[in-house]
XYZ file of C-alpha atoms in Angstrom:
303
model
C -24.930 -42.077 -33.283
C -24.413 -45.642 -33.993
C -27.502 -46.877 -33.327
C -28.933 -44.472 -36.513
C -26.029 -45.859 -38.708
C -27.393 -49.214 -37.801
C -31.110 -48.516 -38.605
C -30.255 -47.132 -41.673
C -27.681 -49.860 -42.952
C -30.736 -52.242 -41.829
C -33.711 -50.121 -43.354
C -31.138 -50.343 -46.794
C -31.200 -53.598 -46.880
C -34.257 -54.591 -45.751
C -36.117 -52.916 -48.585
C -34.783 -54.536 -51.403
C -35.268 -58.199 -49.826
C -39.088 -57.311 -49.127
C -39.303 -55.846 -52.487
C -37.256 -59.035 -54.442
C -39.602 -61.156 -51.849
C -42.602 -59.448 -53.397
C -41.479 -60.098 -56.842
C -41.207 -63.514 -56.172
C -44.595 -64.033 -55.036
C -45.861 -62.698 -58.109
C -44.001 -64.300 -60.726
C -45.452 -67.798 -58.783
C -48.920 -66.886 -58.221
C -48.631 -65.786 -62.228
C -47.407 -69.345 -63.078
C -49.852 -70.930 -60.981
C -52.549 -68.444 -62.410
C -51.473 -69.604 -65.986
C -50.992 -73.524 -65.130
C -54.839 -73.439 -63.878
C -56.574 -71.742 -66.903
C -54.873 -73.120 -70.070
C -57.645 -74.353 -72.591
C -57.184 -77.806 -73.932
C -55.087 -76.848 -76.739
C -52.650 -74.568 -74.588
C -54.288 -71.258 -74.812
C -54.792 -68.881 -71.722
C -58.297 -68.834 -70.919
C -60.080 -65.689 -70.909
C -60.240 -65.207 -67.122
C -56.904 -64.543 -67.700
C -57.207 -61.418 -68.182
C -58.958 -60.631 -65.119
C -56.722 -62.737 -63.145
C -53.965 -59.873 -64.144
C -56.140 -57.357 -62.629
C -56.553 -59.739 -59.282
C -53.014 -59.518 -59.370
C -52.379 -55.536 -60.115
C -54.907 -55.534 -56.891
C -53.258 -57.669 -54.827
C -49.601 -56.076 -55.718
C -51.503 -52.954 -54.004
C -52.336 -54.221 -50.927
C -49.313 -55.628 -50.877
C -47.469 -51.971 -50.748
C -49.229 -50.558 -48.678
C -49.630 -53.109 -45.788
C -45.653 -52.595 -46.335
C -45.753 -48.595 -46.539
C -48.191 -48.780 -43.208
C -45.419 -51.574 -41.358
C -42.473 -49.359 -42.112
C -44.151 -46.113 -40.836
C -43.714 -48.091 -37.484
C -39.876 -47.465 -36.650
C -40.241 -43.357 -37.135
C -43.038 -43.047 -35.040
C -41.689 -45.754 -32.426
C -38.033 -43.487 -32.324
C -40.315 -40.334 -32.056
C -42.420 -41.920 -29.269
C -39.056 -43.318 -27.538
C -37.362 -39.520 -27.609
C -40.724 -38.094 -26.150
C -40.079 -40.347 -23.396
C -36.579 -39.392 -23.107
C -37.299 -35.936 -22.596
C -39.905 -36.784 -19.809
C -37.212 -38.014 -18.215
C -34.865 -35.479 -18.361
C -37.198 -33.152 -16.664
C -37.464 -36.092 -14.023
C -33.725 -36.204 -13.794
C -33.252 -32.460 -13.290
C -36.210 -32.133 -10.539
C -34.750 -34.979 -8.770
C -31.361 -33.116 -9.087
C -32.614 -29.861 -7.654
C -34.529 -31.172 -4.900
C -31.378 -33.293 -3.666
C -29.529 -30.248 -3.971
C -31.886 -27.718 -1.834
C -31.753 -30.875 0.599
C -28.134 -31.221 1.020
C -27.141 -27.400 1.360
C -30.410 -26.202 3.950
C -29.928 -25.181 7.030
C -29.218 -27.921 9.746
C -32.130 -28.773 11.584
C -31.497 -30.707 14.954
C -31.275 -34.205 14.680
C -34.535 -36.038 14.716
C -34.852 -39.691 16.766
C -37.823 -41.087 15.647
C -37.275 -43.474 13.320
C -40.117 -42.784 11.163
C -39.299 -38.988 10.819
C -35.642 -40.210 9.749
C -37.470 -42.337 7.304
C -38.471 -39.002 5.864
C -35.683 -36.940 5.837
C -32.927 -39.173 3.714
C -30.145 -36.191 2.352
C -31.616 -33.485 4.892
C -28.851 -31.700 6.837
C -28.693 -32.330 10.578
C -26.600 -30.936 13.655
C -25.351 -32.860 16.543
C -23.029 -31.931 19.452
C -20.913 -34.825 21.111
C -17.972 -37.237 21.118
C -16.349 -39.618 18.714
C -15.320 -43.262 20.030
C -12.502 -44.140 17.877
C -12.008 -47.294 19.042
C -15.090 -49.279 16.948
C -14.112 -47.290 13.574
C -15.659 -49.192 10.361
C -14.298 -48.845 6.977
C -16.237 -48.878 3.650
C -14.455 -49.388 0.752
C -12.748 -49.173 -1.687
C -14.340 -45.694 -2.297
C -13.120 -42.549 -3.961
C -12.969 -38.906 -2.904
C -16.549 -37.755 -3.512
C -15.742 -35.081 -6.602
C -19.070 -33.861 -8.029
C -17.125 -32.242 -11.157
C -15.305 -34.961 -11.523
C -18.395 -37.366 -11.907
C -19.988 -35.840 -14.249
C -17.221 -35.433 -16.820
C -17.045 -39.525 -16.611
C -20.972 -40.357 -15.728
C -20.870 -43.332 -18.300
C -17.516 -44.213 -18.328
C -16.826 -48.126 -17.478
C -13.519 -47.070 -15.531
C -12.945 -43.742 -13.544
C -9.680 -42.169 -12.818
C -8.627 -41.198 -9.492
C -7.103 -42.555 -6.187
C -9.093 -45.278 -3.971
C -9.291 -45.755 -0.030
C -12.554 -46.069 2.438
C -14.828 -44.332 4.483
C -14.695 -44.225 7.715
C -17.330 -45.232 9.695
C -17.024 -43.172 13.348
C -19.654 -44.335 16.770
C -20.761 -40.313 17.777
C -22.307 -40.126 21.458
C -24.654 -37.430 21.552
C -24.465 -35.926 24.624
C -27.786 -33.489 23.486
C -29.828 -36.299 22.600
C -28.024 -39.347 24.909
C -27.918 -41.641 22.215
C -25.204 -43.044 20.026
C -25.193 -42.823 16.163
C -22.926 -43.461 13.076
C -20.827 -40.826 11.818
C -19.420 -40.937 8.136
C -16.374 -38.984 8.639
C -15.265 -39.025 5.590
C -12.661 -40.380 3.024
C -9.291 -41.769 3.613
C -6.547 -42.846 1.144
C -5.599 -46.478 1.221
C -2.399 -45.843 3.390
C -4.266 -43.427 6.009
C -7.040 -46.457 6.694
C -5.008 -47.634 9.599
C -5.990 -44.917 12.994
C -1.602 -44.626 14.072
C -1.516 -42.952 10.693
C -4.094 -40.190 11.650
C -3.884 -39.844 15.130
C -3.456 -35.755 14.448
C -7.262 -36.021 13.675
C -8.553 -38.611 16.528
C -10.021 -35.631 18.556
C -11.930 -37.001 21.997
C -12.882 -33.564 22.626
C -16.619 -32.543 22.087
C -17.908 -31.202 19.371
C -20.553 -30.085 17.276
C -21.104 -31.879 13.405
C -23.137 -31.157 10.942
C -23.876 -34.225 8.371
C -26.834 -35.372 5.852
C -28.998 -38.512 6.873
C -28.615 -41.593 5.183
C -30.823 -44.765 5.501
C -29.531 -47.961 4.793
C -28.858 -49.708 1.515
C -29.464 -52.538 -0.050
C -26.665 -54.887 -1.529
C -26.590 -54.034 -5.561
C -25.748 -56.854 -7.628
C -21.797 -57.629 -8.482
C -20.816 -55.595 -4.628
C -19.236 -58.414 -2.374
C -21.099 -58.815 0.953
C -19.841 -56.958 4.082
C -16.956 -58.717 6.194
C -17.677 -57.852 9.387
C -15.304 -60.050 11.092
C -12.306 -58.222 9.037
C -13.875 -54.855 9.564
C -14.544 -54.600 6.039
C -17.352 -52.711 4.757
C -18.914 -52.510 1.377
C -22.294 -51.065 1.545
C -24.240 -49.145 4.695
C -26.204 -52.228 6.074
C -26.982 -49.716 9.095
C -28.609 -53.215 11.287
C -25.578 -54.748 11.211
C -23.506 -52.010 11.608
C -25.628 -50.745 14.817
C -25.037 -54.287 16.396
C -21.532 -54.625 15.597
C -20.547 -51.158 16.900
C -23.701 -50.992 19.690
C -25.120 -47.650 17.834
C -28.699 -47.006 17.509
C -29.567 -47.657 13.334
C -29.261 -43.467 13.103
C -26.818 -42.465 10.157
C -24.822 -39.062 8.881
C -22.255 -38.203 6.277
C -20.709 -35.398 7.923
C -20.036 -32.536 6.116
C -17.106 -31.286 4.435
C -16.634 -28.123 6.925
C -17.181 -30.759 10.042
C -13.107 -32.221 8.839
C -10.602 -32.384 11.089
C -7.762 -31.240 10.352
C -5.454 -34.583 10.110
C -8.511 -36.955 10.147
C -11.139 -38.259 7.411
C -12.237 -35.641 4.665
C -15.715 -34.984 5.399
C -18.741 -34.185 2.515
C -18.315 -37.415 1.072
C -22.256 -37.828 -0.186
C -23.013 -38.090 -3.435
C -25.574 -36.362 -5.132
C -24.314 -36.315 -8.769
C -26.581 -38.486 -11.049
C -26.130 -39.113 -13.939
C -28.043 -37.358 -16.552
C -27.338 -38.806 -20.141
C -30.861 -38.137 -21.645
C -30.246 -35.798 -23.899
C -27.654 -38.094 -25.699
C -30.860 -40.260 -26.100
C -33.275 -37.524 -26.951
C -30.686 -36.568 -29.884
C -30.665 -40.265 -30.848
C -34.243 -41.041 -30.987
C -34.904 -38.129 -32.565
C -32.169 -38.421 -35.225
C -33.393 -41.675 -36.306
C -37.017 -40.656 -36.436
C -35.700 -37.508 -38.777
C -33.425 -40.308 -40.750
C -36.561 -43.238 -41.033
C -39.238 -40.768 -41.678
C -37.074 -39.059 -45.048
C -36.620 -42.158 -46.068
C -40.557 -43.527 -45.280
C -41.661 -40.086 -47.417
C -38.903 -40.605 -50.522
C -40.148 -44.472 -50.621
C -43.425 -44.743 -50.445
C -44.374 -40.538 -51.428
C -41.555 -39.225 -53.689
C -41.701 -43.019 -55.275
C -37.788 -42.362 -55.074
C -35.614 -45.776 -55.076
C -33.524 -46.458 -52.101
């Protein structure tokens, strides 16, 4: 709630500098008023008088083009928390429908590029062989904990243990085509394939994984080494030519693990969802602003 401490400190002070400001303008345009209608002998002329009611007029106008400016920041807060809860209901449809995506029933594996297009999170099956020898890594990552996530969505730092993802060439011998395989996490001292080799199966087999179309580099993530085999973000182009794969890519799924190898279900679907933090903000300062608007300008109460 700091931003409504703020306003308020601000609102405090503002008043009394636009009403001292106001004063000010007054007391000159009452000396000038005075200087400009003096008879000869020093007296104040008779339009005087009806300059004081020119004044009481313009002191008015003055108030309210104030009351009517100051009205702005409740219904600006009210307008911003309106929005906010637009987007909440975004937020949670977006949620949902990622959700019923990533936990349907496998559908076979589509090739056409522009059906893949169209299916990003959708749950696929394929039946073939892994080539361990052109692994990738991506990293660092962490183990994909949805739970987790959302008790530090909005935390600068998380907590937790760091390794990659590895990055597996599948041949499917249904389709006769090779894709990418995310096979999951590692921790940093598994990364190496002699540490795993209990879960380097060659045997066929059938895995079920969640499509994922390439990314684009986000600002602040380093660029992908592909000559050290390090990976930051799924540039699918490059990692197609560097591995000979077709541009087709899956996160397998947590019950496709290996026992000994990579921890599948590694996609994330968690976003984060702090509207209603906002919605209670906006709408706290609109409650705060618009008490003080009616006890000000209404109640004629001083602030």
């Amino acid at each position: 709630m700091a931003p409504l401490k703020s306003l308020l400190a601000f609102s405090s002070r503002l008043l009394p500098i636009l009403k001292q400001q106001t004063h000010v303008i007054y007391i000159k345009r009452t000396f000038l008023l005075s200087r400009l209608f003096k008879h000869a002998d020093g007296r104040l002329a008779t339009v005087g008088r009806r300059s004081g009611s020119t004044l009481s007029k313009a002191e008015k106008e003055e108030d309210n083009l104030l009351k009517w400016f100051l009205l702005l920041i409740p219904a600006t807060t009210f307008g911003l928390g309106t929005w906010q809860v637009k987007r909440r209901q975004w937020k949670m449809e977006l949620i949902n429908d990622l959700t019923r995506l990533t936990t349907a029933e496998p559908i076979p594996l589509p090739i056409d590029p522009n059906e893949l297009k169209e299916l990003e999170y959708r749950r696929v099956r394929v039946r073939g062989r892994y080539d361990h020898s052109k692994e990738l890594y991506v990293l660092p990552r962490s183990p994909v904990d949805p739970e987790r996530e959302a008790r530090e969505a909005g935390r600068l730092s998380s907590s937790g243990e760091t390794g990659a993802n590895v990055i597996t060439p599948f041949h499917c011998t249904d389709l006769g085509i090779t894709i990418l395989v995310n096979r999951g996490y590692v921790p940093r001292q598994k990364i190496r394939p002699e540490t795993r080799q209990k879960g380097q199966v060659e045997d066929e087999m059938e895995v079920v994984g969640v499509v994922r179309l390439t990314e684009i580099r986000k600002p602040f993530v380093p660029n992908n080494d592909v000559e050290r085999n390090r990976w930051h973000y799924r540039d699918l182009e490059a990692m197609s030519g560097t591995t000979g794969a077709e541009a087709i890519f899956i996160d397998a799924d947590y019950r496709s693990t290996i026992p000994g190898g990579p921890i599948g279900g590694q996609t994330r679907v968690t976003l984060r969802n702090e509207h209603m933090q906002y919605i209670v903000t906006w709408y706290g300062l609109c409650a705060a602003t618009s008490y003080m608007w009616y006890a000000k300008f209404i109640k004629k109460i001083k602030l």
